[in-house]
């Protein structure tokens, strides 16, 4: 074997330590037996100035399903291939951690379920997944309806006054109201109020997003933290949110102590079905930072993602009147003006396909982040421990190799009588909720939430892009945002007079509904 090996042997004989030799020769030697990963050079500016997953799509078309992107001394592996994705997320998931993501989110999520790795993650996943049982999700459907009703009232007033509305911020408030009740039984009521706590939550969220796209971690510079007005504001907001969380935990703990319910698998307090209540009843430690970290994680995970899904769904619908007409026909005949029940939601199959397809075109988040904990082989290329990896859901979901008319919004691509598309039946070409042991714990929750909101809104209103609305462009934080909002004109719909009757509301559990691999 060639020159590098001879060189290495000679150096070893001269007494150069083995560790140093391995470091020196690692990349040279891997060249000998293996093909080298294609490499693209990036400019930091390209990544900063626009939604960074857009240039990655062009590079994917040029370099393929795995390539290395270098910025000066730093490099990332960009993965856009289904089988490599499946390998990282499922087959060899133990060899990967959340890497950079955990570093960025530490200030707000600590060791919460999204950034956590290893044993902490395993223990917390086991504690939290059971809280989202079927009875809980069914109870949430009612909450989704009530929260959407408040949004409808707001839109009604705007329609009456002939005022355009900015839907992105309204969706953000809708999903904040929902997740606050769902996670810790707190009513932000952000659709009608603008209290300090709401501003604090948004300050923290914006900071998390800013950090996730910042080229250098300036917030780690010791003095900066104390003198930067922005960092001071973030610390104050974070303290406010944490204090509020502590109060909510205390209130909930009192309720748990006073109730006579026995804890069991589908345990749920009707007055307070929240995840927090479940966790405390199951014996979670009230005073722990871990509990707070997990609550904060659930709040953020369940808020921005669902809001972004609704925003992009309504954007897509504004360009496809055909889809809207079909959607309204389905909603009219199945739901009418009732608040949806779980039975209704299961029957709203076209509405579900609209959400499935929106998640294909605008995955939230558009990339998943991992770091290799050991050497591995990806797509035939050897990689070292410590590689930072971006799995581009955007590229996977728009790959011309796997999708016909990849860029077209076509809910019909999945037949109504077929299974709900997920990473398993689409073999990792489509994975809006991730896959493997780290798959989203809120997939059912989020699907039902967005279907309920979509159905109730299109039943009552017609939405169009407002005249003179800013062009809709993308920017990224953790999820895909618009650059200048989604300004729409809302008009009340002339509805057909059919109001279907409620049929037997039996709560049968449909285990085939796109859920898989929930437990580690
Ligand atoms: C994880 C998407 C809603 C809680 C994830 C992941 C994705 C995702 C792609 C995997 C991240 C990774 O592998 O790096 C979404 C989307 C949502 C949504 C698109 C809305 C449409 C929710 C909701 C909740 C939630 C409503 C909570 C009620 C979580 C948690 C994790 C997670 C806790 C981390 C799971 C773990 O690492 O074990 N989500 N999510 N998500 N999601 Fe969601």
PDB file of C-alpha atoms and ligand atoms in Angstrom, residues 89 98 113-114 121 125 132 179 275 297-298 301-302 305-306 309 359 364-365 368-370 393 431-434 437-442 445-446 449, ligand 1:
ATOM      1  CA  UNK A  89     -31.803   8.429  12.056  1.00  0.00           C
ATOM      2  CA  UNK A  98     -27.748  16.509  18.336  1.00  0.00           C
ATOM      3  CA  UNK A 113     -36.029  16.342  25.139  1.00  0.00           C
ATOM      4  CA  UNK A 114     -35.039  17.931  21.800  1.00  0.00           C
ATOM      5  CA  UNK A 121     -32.797  11.587  26.640  1.00  0.00           C
ATOM      6  CA  UNK A 125     -38.475  10.145  26.401  1.00  0.00           C
ATOM      7  CA  UNK A 132     -49.475  12.088  24.814  1.00  0.00           C
ATOM      8  CA  UNK A 179     -49.643  24.748  23.265  1.00  0.00           C
ATOM      9  CA  UNK A 275     -48.816  17.199  29.929  1.00  0.00           C
ATOM     10  CA  UNK A 297     -38.862  22.373  24.982  1.00  0.00           C
ATOM     11  CA  UNK A 298     -42.445  21.225  24.420  1.00  0.00           C
ATOM     12  CA  UNK A 301     -41.379  22.564  19.673  1.00  0.00           C
ATOM     13  CA  UNK A 302     -45.139  22.614  19.521  1.00  0.00           C
ATOM     14  CA  UNK A 305     -43.634  24.360  13.910  1.00  0.00           C
ATOM     15  CA  UNK A 306     -47.430  24.227  13.774  1.00  0.00           C
ATOM     16  CA  UNK A 309     -47.231  24.742   8.769  1.00  0.00           C
ATOM     17  CA  UNK A 359     -45.284  19.571   5.055  1.00  0.00           C
ATOM     18  CA  UNK A 364     -40.480  22.461   9.621  1.00  0.00           C
ATOM     19  CA  UNK A 365     -37.592  22.495  10.418  1.00  0.00           C
ATOM     20  CA  UNK A 368     -32.164  18.168  10.938  1.00  0.00           C
ATOM     21  CA  UNK A 369     -28.841  18.516  12.729  1.00  0.00           C
ATOM     22  CA  UNK A 370     -26.608  15.675  13.953  1.00  0.00           C
ATOM     23  CA  UNK A 393     -35.588  17.544   4.586  1.00  0.00           C
ATOM     24  CA  UNK A 431     -40.138  12.515   6.900  1.00  0.00           C
ATOM     25  CA  UNK A 432     -41.898  15.641   8.135  1.00  0.00           C
ATOM     26  CA  UNK A 433     -41.676  14.422  11.734  1.00  0.00           C
ATOM     27  CA  UNK A 434     -38.220  12.874  11.493  1.00  0.00           C
ATOM     28  CA  UNK A 437     -36.016   6.871  18.039  1.00  0.00           C
ATOM     29  CA  UNK A 438     -35.855  10.705  17.903  1.00  0.00           C
ATOM     30  CA  UNK A 439     -39.062  11.040  15.934  1.00  0.00           C
ATOM     31  CA  UNK A 440     -41.406  13.860  16.934  1.00  0.00           C
ATOM     32  CA  UNK A 441     -43.577  12.975  19.932  1.00  0.00           C
ATOM     33  CA  UNK A 442     -46.235  15.466  18.799  1.00  0.00           C
ATOM     34  CA  UNK A 445     -51.185  16.235  18.036  1.00  0.00           C
ATOM     35  CA  UNK A 446     -49.802  18.512  15.332  1.00  0.00           C
ATOM     36  CA  UNK A 449     -54.268  20.594  15.327  1.00  0.00           C
TER      37      UNK A 449
HETATM   38  C1  LIG B   1     -39.017  16.330  17.335  1.00  0.00           C
HETATM   39  C2  LIG B   1     -41.405  18.184  13.540  1.00  0.00           C
HETATM   40  C3  LIG B   1     -45.037  19.514  16.437  1.00  0.00           C
HETATM   41  C4  LIG B   1     -42.579  17.902  20.238  1.00  0.00           C
HETATM   42  C5  LIG B   1     -39.379  16.681  16.054  1.00  0.00           C
HETATM   43  C6  LIG B   1     -38.613  16.375  14.861  1.00  0.00           C
HETATM   44  C7  LIG B   1     -39.275  16.919  13.808  1.00  0.00           C
HETATM   45  C8  LIG B   1     -40.467  17.543  14.317  1.00  0.00           C
HETATM   46  C9  LIG B   1     -38.847  16.877  12.344  1.00  0.00           C
HETATM   47  C10 LIG B   1     -37.313  15.581  14.812  1.00  0.00           C
HETATM   48  C11 LIG B   1     -36.126  16.445  15.107  1.00  0.00           C
HETATM   49  C12 LIG B   1     -34.811  15.717  14.915  1.00  0.00           C
HETATM   50  O1  LIG B   1     -34.771  14.510  14.655  1.00  0.00           O
HETATM   51  O2  LIG B   1     -33.763  16.374  15.011  1.00  0.00           O
HETATM   52  C13 LIG B   1     -42.583  18.717  14.000  1.00  0.00           C
HETATM   53  C14 LIG B   1     -43.562  19.366  13.167  1.00  0.00           C
HETATM   54  C15 LIG B   1     -44.591  19.744  13.979  1.00  0.00           C
HETATM   55  C16 LIG B   1     -44.240  19.328  15.326  1.00  0.00           C
HETATM   56  C17 LIG B   1     -43.451  19.571  11.652  1.00  0.00           C
HETATM   57  C18 LIG B   1     -45.868  20.448  13.625  1.00  0.00           C
HETATM   58  C19 LIG B   1     -46.503  20.295  12.486  1.00  0.00           C
HETATM   59  C20 LIG B   1     -44.718  19.132  17.702  1.00  0.00           C
HETATM   60  C21 LIG B   1     -45.597  19.262  18.851  1.00  0.00           C
HETATM   61  C22 LIG B   1     -44.893  18.818  19.924  1.00  0.00           C
HETATM   62  C23 LIG B   1     -43.581  18.395  19.444  1.00  0.00           C
HETATM   63  C24 LIG B   1     -47.008  19.812  18.813  1.00  0.00           C
HETATM   64  C25 LIG B   1     -45.301  18.700  21.364  1.00  0.00           C
HETATM   65  C26 LIG B   1     -46.533  18.563  21.775  1.00  0.00           C
HETATM   66  C27 LIG B   1     -41.382  17.375  19.771  1.00  0.00           C
HETATM   67  C28 LIG B   1     -40.344  16.838  20.642  1.00  0.00           C
HETATM   68  C29 LIG B   1     -39.320  16.380  19.802  1.00  0.00           C
HETATM   69  C30 LIG B   1     -39.753  16.656  18.441  1.00  0.00           C
HETATM   70  C31 LIG B   1     -40.371  16.792  22.155  1.00  0.00           C
HETATM   71  C32 LIG B   1     -38.008  15.723  20.242  1.00  0.00           C
HETATM   72  C33 LIG B   1     -38.201  14.229  20.352  1.00  0.00           C
HETATM   73  C34 LIG B   1     -36.920  13.495  20.745  1.00  0.00           C
HETATM   74  O3  LIG B   1     -35.822  13.950  20.418  1.00  0.00           O
HETATM   75  O4  LIG B   1     -37.027  12.433  21.376  1.00  0.00           O
HETATM   76  N1  LIG B   1     -40.514  17.384  15.687  1.00  0.00           N
HETATM   77  N2  LIG B   1     -43.013  18.728  15.295  1.00  0.00           N
HETATM   78  N3  LIG B   1     -43.522  18.589  18.092  1.00  0.00           N
HETATM   79  N4  LIG B   1     -40.989  17.256  18.472  1.00  0.00           N
HETATM   80 FE1  LIG B   1     -42.072  17.892  16.881  1.00  0.00          FE
END
